[in-house]
């Protein structure tokens, strides 16, 4: 029995216990590398279906029994954001025996990949700031990679991220990698240019956005559907108040406070509520049209007010300029008669010298003309200034130049009242200026406000000084040439060469003003009148009156004064042109004007702030034609210095009259 029991136990050990022990020992014992390799090979023997592999973003199944080194892919933080730039079929990573680099394929079609073998991206790099062309970190891949072609990639911020590089020994693959690099680099450069263009936003971009938001908010506040919502109405009014306070007087984004963006976003959120609340587009369009019409009406009214106030300011004599002639007149009559005479009076009729004609009642303006001319003259002793003024300013004008003589130049001051030949029987313009219709035209307020062109109502047109330029031969009977200068000009260069210019038989030498359409004949003359339409060209170039060289010999020969008188008789009812001196000048000197080089005379400093700096610096004479005279507070600030540098504001008379720059 004992023997039988031993046999049974032995069989049990052999059949049951031994297999368990042996299997447990195989799993728990550390196998040598050769055994482990067999286990791995057993694993690779398992087959995966296509359905299973489609869910795995891993390596493709090896078909051979030899284990290939797996491709090591290093994902960076940018992969999730850059993935939008890659082809949607980017799923598989293929290992190639002749490549030492790790390349991501951009297609799921393995046959197409093997045929074309495109290289779209080299991964494994670590972005280093904003640098381009960085190398692969050795710690990330376990080896050094020598760059052959770096590929730049976009990140979310629109900047170029550092890419990795590829190294290969296969010429075909190297060429493909280089081509891929070129394409991606080209794409990156285009994106960079686009971003650069987008960055060039206007300096008032946010200011305009805030203003647009205010308009939208006001439209919503006027809609019945919004008015019926008290909560939304209160919120909109609050946002309007905040945005209005934020805007203030800001004209560009840099003027806005720091919380401008927050208030802009808050307003945008409230406007979205308003858009959701209203669904009647017709009501919005109607309201916008009403707002547009109302704004246009307000703009029209403001323009008329601005024009009227500007004309009023231009007509008004500043207190300082009113004080100055009073102060000078008092001083003049306190002088002895022997002290009231100018030196060098023998030069005033010498035709060999350079003579200037200035007709003005503005002492300070006349001073600037004389001082600037003398300061820039090569030989001041050869220049003679003939100043003609009215009776009211005659003593003051003489006193000023007696106290402030123009260096070596000669000065003559005349009173227009002494020209006995200039009367209404001789001059038709004098007869017109004294007529009742002319007085009504200027001084009847109800008619003045109804005129659309207020500039023609400036009282300077009533002054005979303004029309004296048409009587130069009568004023200077012994002179051959005279340079006429307005009192609102500044001389910047020597003008001596003007007397040597050959006018080719013409009477007037002037700079043409063809650059702008409103300087042509049709803007000054009434071409609906048959007399004007018959004799003149509406597109003919006008010319500048303010710096003109006149040949008095030709003037007398061609009887220019008679031509002027004939046209003044024809215009007694002001149907040919409005008041002023340029329209009759264009008519009188029609086809008798020689065009001077434009560098002699630049205009517009009294109305046009866009006159070029280069044009001003190159010009011999700058002209403040327009209402914004340099001695008025409404003058254009950037042009004022050309005039003020010829005024001595430390002079005792100017200080006593509180005349400051």
mmCIF file of N, CA, C and O in Angstrom, residues 336-425:
data_model
loop_
_atom_site.group_PDB
_atom_site.id
_atom_site.type_symbol
_atom_site.label_atom_id
_atom_site.label_comp_id
_atom_site.label_asym_id
_atom_site.label_seq_id
_atom_site.Cartn_x
_atom_site.Cartn_y
_atom_site.Cartn_z
ATOM 1 N N UNK A 336 10.319 168.525 -34.379
ATOM 2 C CA UNK A 336 10.544 169.722 -35.190
ATOM 3 C C UNK A 336 10.412 169.367 -36.663
ATOM 4 O O UNK A 336 10.675 168.236 -37.082
ATOM 5 N N UNK A 337 10.041 170.312 -37.487
ATOM 6 C CA UNK A 337 9.873 170.070 -38.918
ATOM 7 C C UNK A 337 11.173 169.631 -39.579
ATOM 8 O O UNK A 337 11.169 168.863 -40.553
ATOM 9 N N UNK A 338 12.290 170.103 -39.061
ATOM 10 C CA UNK A 338 13.591 169.710 -39.623
ATOM 11 C C UNK A 338 13.910 168.243 -39.359
ATOM 12 O O UNK A 338 14.703 167.631 -40.086
ATOM 13 N N UNK A 339 13.300 167.684 -38.333
ATOM 14 C CA UNK A 339 13.545 166.282 -37.998
ATOM 15 C C UNK A 339 12.592 165.331 -38.721
ATOM 16 O O UNK A 339 12.710 164.116 -38.589
ATOM 17 N N UNK A 340 11.663 165.882 -39.483
ATOM 18 C CA UNK A 340 10.635 165.059 -40.128
ATOM 19 C C UNK A 340 10.995 164.691 -41.566
ATOM 20 O O UNK A 340 10.144 164.175 -42.299
ATOM 21 N N UNK A 341 12.222 164.954 -41.981
ATOM 22 C CA UNK A 341 12.629 164.686 -43.355
ATOM 23 C C UNK A 341 13.515 163.433 -43.423
ATOM 24 O O UNK A 341 14.330 163.173 -42.540
ATOM 25 N N UNK A 342 13.329 162.678 -44.544
ATOM 26 C CA UNK A 342 14.127 161.475 -44.773
ATOM 27 C C UNK A 342 15.407 161.822 -45.534
ATOM 28 O O UNK A 342 15.409 162.739 -46.367
ATOM 29 N N UNK A 343 16.470 161.085 -45.296
ATOM 30 C CA UNK A 343 17.715 161.317 -46.054
ATOM 31 C C UNK A 343 17.646 160.686 -47.446
ATOM 32 O O UNK A 343 16.746 159.887 -47.737
ATOM 33 N N UNK A 344 18.597 161.038 -48.289
ATOM 34 C CA UNK A 344 18.783 160.453 -49.627
ATOM 35 C C UNK A 344 17.554 160.629 -50.524
ATOM 36 O O UNK A 344 17.247 159.750 -51.339
ATOM 37 N N UNK A 345 16.855 161.731 -50.420
ATOM 38 C CA UNK A 345 15.647 161.925 -51.223
ATOM 39 C C UNK A 345 15.952 162.137 -52.706
ATOM 40 O O UNK A 345 15.047 162.067 -53.544
ATOM 41 N N UNK A 346 17.219 162.360 -53.031
ATOM 42 C CA UNK A 346 17.596 162.497 -54.439
ATOM 43 C C UNK A 346 17.491 161.179 -55.203
ATOM 44 O O UNK A 346 17.513 161.168 -56.449
ATOM 45 N N UNK A 347 17.372 160.077 -54.474
ATOM 46 C CA UNK A 347 17.307 158.766 -55.126
ATOM 47 C C UNK A 347 15.900 158.366 -55.557
ATOM 48 O O UNK A 347 15.736 157.393 -56.295
ATOM 49 N N UNK A 348 14.901 159.080 -55.111
ATOM 50 C CA UNK A 348 13.527 158.594 -55.309
ATOM 51 C C UNK A 348 13.081 158.650 -56.775
ATOM 52 O O UNK A 348 12.097 157.995 -57.139
ATOM 53 N N UNK A 349 13.770 159.380 -57.646
ATOM 54 C CA UNK A 349 13.404 159.441 -59.059
ATOM 55 C C UNK A 349 14.525 158.955 -59.972
ATOM 56 O O UNK A 349 14.466 159.172 -61.184
ATOM 57 N N UNK A 350 15.512 158.299 -59.409
ATOM 58 C CA UNK A 350 16.640 157.802 -60.200
ATOM 59 C C UNK A 350 16.246 156.472 -60.845
ATOM 60 O O UNK A 350 16.077 155.453 -60.162
ATOM 61 N N UNK A 351 16.081 156.425 -62.178
ATOM 62 C CA UNK A 351 15.649 155.185 -62.840
ATOM 63 C C UNK A 351 16.700 154.083 -62.838
ATOM 64 O O UNK A 351 16.392 152.931 -63.187
ATOM 65 N N UNK A 352 17.936 154.399 -62.464
ATOM 66 C CA UNK A 352 18.991 153.400 -62.443
ATOM 67 C C UNK A 352 18.953 152.539 -61.172
ATOM 68 O O UNK A 352 19.631 151.511 -61.111
ATOM 69 N N UNK A 353 18.180 152.960 -60.203
ATOM 70 C CA UNK A 353 18.078 152.214 -58.941
ATOM 71 C C UNK A 353 16.890 151.243 -58.983
ATOM 72 O O UNK A 353 16.114 151.227 -59.953
ATOM 73 N N UNK A 354 16.762 150.451 -57.930
ATOM 74 C CA UNK A 354 15.705 149.436 -57.856
ATOM 75 C C UNK A 354 14.579 149.974 -56.977
ATOM 76 O O UNK A 354 14.751 150.181 -55.775
ATOM 77 N N UNK A 355 13.411 150.186 -57.593
ATOM 78 C CA UNK A 355 12.303 150.862 -56.917
ATOM 79 C C UNK A 355 11.183 149.870 -56.574
ATOM 80 O O UNK A 355 10.788 149.034 -57.385
ATOM 81 N N UNK A 356 10.673 150.038 -55.349
ATOM 82 C CA UNK A 356 9.582 149.197 -54.848
ATOM 83 C C UNK A 356 8.381 150.078 -54.539
ATOM 84 O O UNK A 356 8.528 151.183 -53.990
ATOM 85 N N UNK A 357 7.193 149.571 -54.845
ATOM 86 C CA UNK A 357 5.949 150.281 -54.526
ATOM 87 C C UNK A 357 5.170 149.457 -53.510
ATOM 88 O O UNK A 357 4.850 148.275 -53.751
ATOM 89 N N UNK A 358 4.859 150.075 -52.343
ATOM 90 C CA UNK A 358 4.110 149.411 -51.279
ATOM 91 C C UNK A 358 2.968 150.332 -50.879
ATOM 92 O O UNK A 358 3.205 151.461 -50.410
ATOM 93 N N UNK A 359 1.718 149.872 -51.057
ATOM 94 C CA UNK A 359 0.549 150.676 -50.725
ATOM 95 C C UNK A 359 -0.157 150.018 -49.539
ATOM 96 O O UNK A 359 -0.790 148.958 -49.682
ATOM 97 N N UNK A 360 -0.080 150.665 -48.361
ATOM 98 C CA UNK A 360 -0.606 150.016 -47.156
ATOM 99 C C UNK A 360 -0.905 151.029 -46.063
ATOM 100 O O UNK A 360 -0.277 152.102 -45.998
ATOM 101 N N UNK A 361 -1.858 150.651 -45.206
ATOM 102 C CA UNK A 361 -2.134 151.432 -44.005
ATOM 103 C C UNK A 361 -1.727 150.660 -42.747
ATOM 104 O O UNK A 361 -2.042 151.074 -41.635
ATOM 105 N N UNK A 362 -1.016 149.548 -42.922
ATOM 106 C CA UNK A 362 -0.561 148.711 -41.807
ATOM 107 C C UNK A 362 0.932 148.959 -41.582
ATOM 108 O O UNK A 362 1.771 148.528 -42.384
ATOM 109 N N UNK A 363 1.241 149.629 -40.493
ATOM 110 C CA UNK A 363 2.634 150.023 -40.241
ATOM 111 C C UNK A 363 3.518 148.812 -40.002
ATOM 112 O O UNK A 363 4.620 148.699 -40.569
ATOM 113 N N UNK A 364 3.064 147.892 -39.180
ATOM 114 C CA UNK A 364 3.892 146.730 -38.841
ATOM 115 C C UNK A 364 4.117 145.846 -40.060
ATOM 116 O O UNK A 364 5.225 145.329 -40.274
ATOM 117 N N UNK A 365 3.084 145.640 -40.869
ATOM 118 C CA UNK A 365 3.220 144.817 -42.067
ATOM 119 C C UNK A 365 4.192 145.456 -43.062
ATOM 120 O O UNK A 365 5.046 144.781 -43.655
ATOM 121 N N UNK A 366 4.084 146.776 -43.247
ATOM 122 C CA UNK A 366 4.998 147.482 -44.159
ATOM 123 C C UNK A 366 6.434 147.384 -43.674
ATOM 124 O O UNK A 366 7.375 147.234 -44.469
ATOM 125 N N UNK A 367 6.604 147.431 -42.363
ATOM 126 C CA UNK A 367 7.948 147.317 -41.787
ATOM 127 C C UNK A 367 8.588 145.986 -42.128
ATOM 128 O O UNK A 367 9.786 145.917 -42.459
ATOM 129 N N UNK A 368 7.817 144.915 -42.058
ATOM 130 C CA UNK A 368 8.352 143.583 -42.362
ATOM 131 C C UNK A 368 8.765 143.498 -43.826
ATOM 132 O O UNK A 368 9.818 142.930 -44.163
ATOM 133 N N UNK A 369 7.964 144.063 -44.728
ATOM 134 C CA UNK A 369 8.310 144.041 -46.152
ATOM 135 C C UNK A 369 9.638 144.763 -46.384
ATOM 136 O O UNK A 369 10.534 144.251 -47.071
ATOM 137 N N UNK A 370 9.776 145.931 -45.803
ATOM 138 C CA UNK A 370 11.003 146.721 -46.000
ATOM 139 C C UNK A 370 12.194 146.034 -45.340
ATOM 140 O O UNK A 370 13.264 145.872 -45.949
ATOM 141 N N UNK A 371 12.045 145.618 -44.098
ATOM 142 C CA UNK A 371 13.158 145.000 -43.370
ATOM 143 C C UNK A 371 13.627 143.709 -44.034
ATOM 144 O O UNK A 371 14.834 143.452 -44.137
ATOM 145 N N UNK A 372 12.690 142.874 -44.463
ATOM 146 C CA UNK A 372 13.079 141.599 -45.087
ATOM 147 C C UNK A 372 13.766 141.830 -46.426
ATOM 148 O O UNK A 372 14.710 141.110 -46.783
ATOM 149 N N UNK A 373 13.329 142.832 -47.173
ATOM 150 C CA UNK A 373 13.963 143.127 -48.467
ATOM 151 C C UNK A 373 15.381 143.645 -48.268
ATOM 152 O O UNK A 373 16.326 143.212 -48.951
ATOM 153 N N UNK A 374 15.545 144.574 -47.333
ATOM 154 C CA UNK A 374 16.871 145.150 -47.082
ATOM 155 C C UNK A 374 17.811 144.101 -46.506
ATOM 156 O O UNK A 374 19.007 144.040 -46.866
ATOM 157 N N UNK A 375 17.317 143.247 -45.622
ATOM 158 C CA UNK A 375 18.165 142.233 -44.986
ATOM 159 C C UNK A 375 18.739 141.252 -45.990
ATOM 160 O O UNK A 375 19.835 140.716 -45.796
ATOM 161 N N UNK A 376 18.012 140.993 -47.079
ATOM 162 C CA UNK A 376 18.464 140.011 -48.064
ATOM 163 C C UNK A 376 19.051 140.653 -49.327
ATOM 164 O O UNK A 376 19.406 139.936 -50.267
ATOM 165 N N UNK A 377 19.150 141.968 -49.354
ATOM 166 C CA UNK A 377 19.706 142.652 -50.520
ATOM 167 C C UNK A 377 21.232 142.627 -50.484
ATOM 168 O O UNK A 377 21.844 142.773 -49.428
ATOM 169 N N UNK A 378 21.845 142.446 -51.633
ATOM 170 C CA UNK A 378 23.307 142.433 -51.718
ATOM 171 C C UNK A 378 23.888 143.839 -51.517
ATOM 172 O O UNK A 378 24.943 144.006 -50.913
ATOM 173 N N UNK A 379 23.181 144.842 -52.050
ATOM 174 C CA UNK A 379 23.621 146.232 -51.897
ATOM 175 C C UNK A 379 22.385 147.070 -51.586
ATOM 176 O O UNK A 379 21.665 147.521 -52.485
ATOM 177 N N UNK A 380 22.109 147.265 -50.304
ATOM 178 C CA UNK A 380 20.886 147.952 -49.877
ATOM 179 C C UNK A 380 20.836 149.398 -50.341
ATOM 180 O O UNK A 380 19.747 149.974 -50.486
ATOM 181 N N UNK A 381 21.982 149.995 -50.609
ATOM 182 C CA UNK A 381 22.002 151.414 -50.985
ATOM 183 C C UNK A 381 21.346 151.669 -52.341
ATOM 184 O O UNK A 381 20.995 152.814 -52.651
ATOM 185 N N UNK A 382 21.164 150.644 -53.158
ATOM 186 C CA UNK A 382 20.571 150.812 -54.482
ATOM 187 C C UNK A 382 19.061 150.565 -54.498
ATOM 188 O O UNK A 382 18.440 150.575 -55.560
ATOM 189 N N UNK A 383 18.496 150.327 -53.334
ATOM 190 C CA UNK A 383 17.070 150.008 -53.254
ATOM 191 C C UNK A 383 16.297 151.191 -52.678
ATOM 192 O O UNK A 383 16.699 151.781 -51.675
ATOM 193 N N UNK A 384 15.187 151.512 -53.339
ATOM 194 C CA UNK A 384 14.349 152.647 -52.952
ATOM 195 C C UNK A 384 12.929 152.144 -52.705
ATOM 196 O O UNK A 384 12.335 151.484 -53.567
ATOM 197 N N UNK A 385 12.373 152.482 -51.548
ATOM 198 C CA UNK A 385 11.029 152.031 -51.172
ATOM 199 C C UNK A 385 10.074 153.227 -51.183
ATOM 200 O O UNK A 385 10.297 154.227 -50.489
ATOM 201 N N UNK A 386 8.995 153.071 -51.978
ATOM 202 C CA UNK A 386 7.966 154.100 -52.071
ATOM 203 C C UNK A 386 6.718 153.586 -51.348
ATOM 204 O O UNK A 386 6.024 152.688 -51.845
ATOM 205 N N UNK A 387 6.459 154.137 -50.191
ATOM 206 C CA UNK A 387 5.309 153.727 -49.387
ATOM 207 C C UNK A 387 4.221 154.778 -49.532
ATOM 208 O O UNK A 387 4.461 155.974 -49.284
ATOM 209 N N UNK A 388 3.033 154.325 -49.925
ATOM 210 C CA UNK A 388 1.875 155.211 -50.024
ATOM 211 C C UNK A 388 0.832 154.722 -49.027
ATOM 212 O O UNK A 388 0.464 153.535 -49.027
ATOM 213 N N UNK A 389 0.336 155.641 -48.182
ATOM 214 C CA UNK A 389 -0.653 155.288 -47.174
ATOM 215 C C UNK A 389 -1.765 156.339 -47.166
ATOM 216 O O UNK A 389 -1.725 157.319 -47.946
ATOM 217 N N UNK A 390 -2.735 156.157 -46.285
ATOM 218 C CA UNK A 390 -3.850 157.102 -46.216
ATOM 219 C C UNK A 390 -3.537 158.230 -45.230
ATOM 220 O O UNK A 390 -2.517 158.219 -44.541
ATOM 221 N N UNK A 391 -4.440 159.171 -45.176
ATOM 222 C CA UNK A 391 -4.223 160.345 -44.326
ATOM 223 C C UNK A 391 -4.153 159.976 -42.852
ATOM 224 O O UNK A 391 -3.382 160.575 -42.090
ATOM 225 N N UNK A 392 -4.922 159.002 -42.426
ATOM 226 C CA UNK A 392 -4.971 158.623 -41.023
ATOM 227 C C UNK A 392 -3.646 158.063 -40.536
ATOM 228 O O UNK A 392 -3.261 158.277 -39.377
ATOM 229 N N UNK A 393 -2.932 157.364 -41.383
ATOM 230 C CA UNK A 393 -1.694 156.690 -40.971
ATOM 231 C C UNK A 393 -0.434 157.351 -41.523
ATOM 232 O O UNK A 393 0.659 156.830 -41.319
ATOM 233 N N UNK A 394 -0.595 158.464 -42.206
ATOM 234 C CA UNK A 394 0.557 159.098 -42.846
ATOM 235 C C UNK A 394 1.615 159.530 -41.828
ATOM 236 O O UNK A 394 2.799 159.192 -41.951
ATOM 237 N N UNK A 395 1.227 160.235 -40.803
ATOM 238 C CA UNK A 395 2.194 160.715 -39.804
ATOM 239 C C UNK A 395 2.828 159.553 -39.060
ATOM 240 O O UNK A 395 4.046 159.547 -38.800
ATOM 241 N N UNK A 396 2.044 158.552 -38.715
ATOM 242 C CA UNK A 396 2.565 157.399 -37.981
ATOM 243 C C UNK A 396 3.565 156.615 -38.833
ATOM 244 O O UNK A 396 4.614 156.164 -38.338
ATOM 245 N N UNK A 397 3.261 156.465 -40.135
ATOM 246 C CA UNK A 397 4.162 155.722 -41.018
ATOM 247 C C UNK A 397 5.499 156.467 -41.160
ATOM 248 O O UNK A 397 6.577 155.845 -41.121
ATOM 249 N N UNK A 398 5.432 157.769 -41.294
ATOM 250 C CA UNK A 398 6.673 158.546 -41.406
ATOM 251 C C UNK A 398 7.476 158.470 -40.106
ATOM 252 O O UNK A 398 8.694 158.315 -40.130
ATOM 253 N N UNK A 399 6.787 158.585 -38.992
ATOM 254 C CA UNK A 399 7.473 158.556 -37.704
ATOM 255 C C UNK A 399 8.189 157.227 -37.503
ATOM 256 O O UNK A 399 9.319 157.176 -36.986
ATOM 257 N N UNK A 400 7.546 156.128 -37.885
ATOM 258 C CA UNK A 400 8.168 154.811 -37.687
ATOM 259 C C UNK A 400 9.482 154.697 -38.445
ATOM 260 O O UNK A 400 10.493 154.242 -37.906
ATOM 261 N N UNK A 401 9.492 155.106 -39.709
ATOM 262 C CA UNK A 401 10.706 154.956 -40.512
ATOM 263 C C UNK A 401 11.739 156.035 -40.210
ATOM 264 O O UNK A 401 12.922 155.875 -40.528
ATOM 265 N N UNK A 402 11.307 157.142 -39.595
ATOM 266 C CA UNK A 402 12.290 158.104 -39.107
ATOM 267 C C UNK A 402 13.035 157.550 -37.901
ATOM 268 O O UNK A 402 14.247 157.741 -37.762
ATOM 269 N N UNK A 403 12.304 156.853 -37.043
ATOM 270 C CA UNK A 403 12.920 156.249 -35.863
ATOM 271 C C UNK A 403 13.647 154.969 -36.226
ATOM 272 O O UNK A 403 14.685 154.626 -35.627
ATOM 273 N N UNK A 404 13.151 154.259 -37.222
ATOM 274 C CA UNK A 404 13.735 152.972 -37.633
ATOM 275 C C UNK A 404 14.082 153.021 -39.121
ATOM 276 O O UNK A 404 13.414 152.386 -39.947
ATOM 277 N N UNK A 405 15.100 153.749 -39.530
ATOM 278 C CA UNK A 405 15.468 153.852 -40.950
ATOM 279 C C UNK A 405 15.922 152.500 -41.496
ATOM 280 O O UNK A 405 16.532 151.706 -40.787
ATOM 281 N N UNK A 406 15.626 152.206 -42.768
ATOM 282 C CA UNK A 406 15.969 150.908 -43.370
ATOM 283 C C UNK A 406 17.425 150.823 -43.819
ATOM 284 O O UNK A 406 17.716 150.536 -45.001
ATOM 285 N N UNK A 407 18.334 151.040 -42.922
ATOM 286 C CA UNK A 407 19.751 150.919 -43.257
ATOM 287 C C UNK A 407 20.175 151.925 -44.290
ATOM 288 O O UNK A 407 19.863 153.123 -44.202
ATOM 289 N N UNK A 408 20.881 151.436 -45.327
ATOM 290 C CA UNK A 408 21.380 152.310 -46.392
ATOM 291 C C UNK A 408 20.347 152.544 -47.482
ATOM 292 O O UNK A 408 20.590 153.326 -48.409
ATOM 293 N N UNK A 409 19.222 151.859 -47.414
ATOM 294 C CA UNK A 409 18.181 152.012 -48.428
ATOM 295 C C UNK A 409 17.475 153.351 -48.265
ATOM 296 O O UNK A 409 17.516 153.986 -47.208
ATOM 297 N N UNK A 410 16.807 153.769 -49.341
ATOM 298 C CA UNK A 410 16.068 155.024 -49.346
ATOM 299 C C UNK A 410 14.585 154.747 -49.112
ATOM 300 O O UNK A 410 14.034 153.778 -49.671
ATOM 301 N N UNK A 411 13.942 155.597 -48.315
ATOM 302 C CA UNK A 411 12.522 155.425 -48.017
ATOM 303 C C UNK A 411 11.772 156.703 -48.354
ATOM 304 O O UNK A 411 12.269 157.823 -48.125
ATOM 305 N N UNK A 412 10.599 156.553 -48.940
ATOM 306 C CA UNK A 412 9.709 157.673 -49.224
ATOM 307 C C UNK A 412 8.305 157.297 -48.762
ATOM 308 O O UNK A 412 7.806 156.219 -49.095
ATOM 309 N N UNK A 413 7.676 158.169 -47.990
ATOM 310 C CA UNK A 413 6.310 157.936 -47.523
ATOM 311 C C UNK A 413 5.426 159.044 -48.070
ATOM 312 O O UNK A 413 5.702 160.246 -47.861
ATOM 313 N N UNK A 414 4.355 158.657 -48.788
ATOM 314 C CA UNK A 414 3.457 159.617 -49.416
ATOM 315 C C UNK A 414 2.039 159.432 -48.896
ATOM 316 O O UNK A 414 1.629 158.334 -48.480
ATOM 317 N N UNK A 415 1.284 160.521 -48.979
ATOM 318 C CA UNK A 415 -0.118 160.519 -48.579
ATOM 319 C C UNK A 415 -0.984 160.475 -49.825
ATOM 320 O O UNK A 415 -0.817 161.294 -50.741
ATOM 321 N N UNK A 416 -1.884 159.534 -49.880
ATOM 322 C CA UNK A 416 -2.718 159.386 -51.074
ATOM 323 C C UNK A 416 -3.588 160.615 -51.309
ATOM 324 O O UNK A 416 -4.000 160.893 -52.446
ATOM 325 N N UNK A 417 -3.824 161.366 -50.241
ATOM 326 C CA UNK A 417 -4.638 162.582 -50.381
ATOM 327 C C UNK A 417 -3.914 163.658 -51.195
ATOM 328 O O UNK A 417 -4.558 164.582 -51.711
ATOM 329 N N UNK A 418 -2.611 163.506 -51.329
ATOM 330 C CA UNK A 418 -1.832 164.484 -52.099
ATOM 331 C C UNK A 418 -1.905 164.231 -53.601
ATOM 332 O O UNK A 418 -1.421 165.063 -54.389
ATOM 333 N N UNK A 419 -2.469 163.086 -54.011
ATOM 334 C CA UNK A 419 -2.614 162.790 -55.441
ATOM 335 C C UNK A 419 -3.906 163.459 -55.929
ATOM 336 O O UNK A 419 -4.979 162.840 -55.996
ATOM 337 N N UNK A 420 -3.795 164.700 -56.260
ATOM 338 C CA UNK A 420 -4.984 165.465 -56.653
ATOM 339 C C UNK A 420 -5.595 164.984 -57.960
ATOM 340 O O UNK A 420 -6.794 165.189 -58.206
ATOM 341 N N UNK A 421 -4.807 164.373 -58.778
ATOM 342 C CA UNK A 421 -5.303 163.857 -60.053
ATOM 343 C C UNK A 421 -6.210 162.642 -59.875
ATOM 344 O O UNK A 421 -6.980 162.294 -60.783
ATOM 345 N N UNK A 422 -6.107 161.974 -58.673
ATOM 346 C CA UNK A 422 -6.900 160.779 -58.424
ATOM 347 C C UNK A 422 -8.234 161.188 -57.805
ATOM 348 O O UNK A 422 -8.354 161.409 -56.603
ATOM 349 N N UNK A 423 -9.268 161.309 -58.651
ATOM 350 C CA UNK A 423 -10.601 161.706 -58.191
ATOM 351 C C UNK A 423 -11.660 160.921 -58.929
ATOM 352 O O UNK A 423 -11.364 160.154 -59.847
ATOM 353 N N UNK A 424 -12.879 161.079 -58.540
ATOM 354 C CA UNK A 424 -13.970 160.276 -59.107
ATOM 355 C C UNK A 424 -14.228 160.593 -60.571
ATOM 356 O O UNK A 424 -14.748 159.757 -61.314
ATOM 357 N N UNK A 425 -13.871 161.785 -61.004
ATOM 358 C CA UNK A 425 -14.059 162.111 -62.424
ATOM 359 C C UNK A 425 -13.021 161.419 -63.297
ATOM 360 O O UNK A 425 -13.269 161.175 -64.491
#
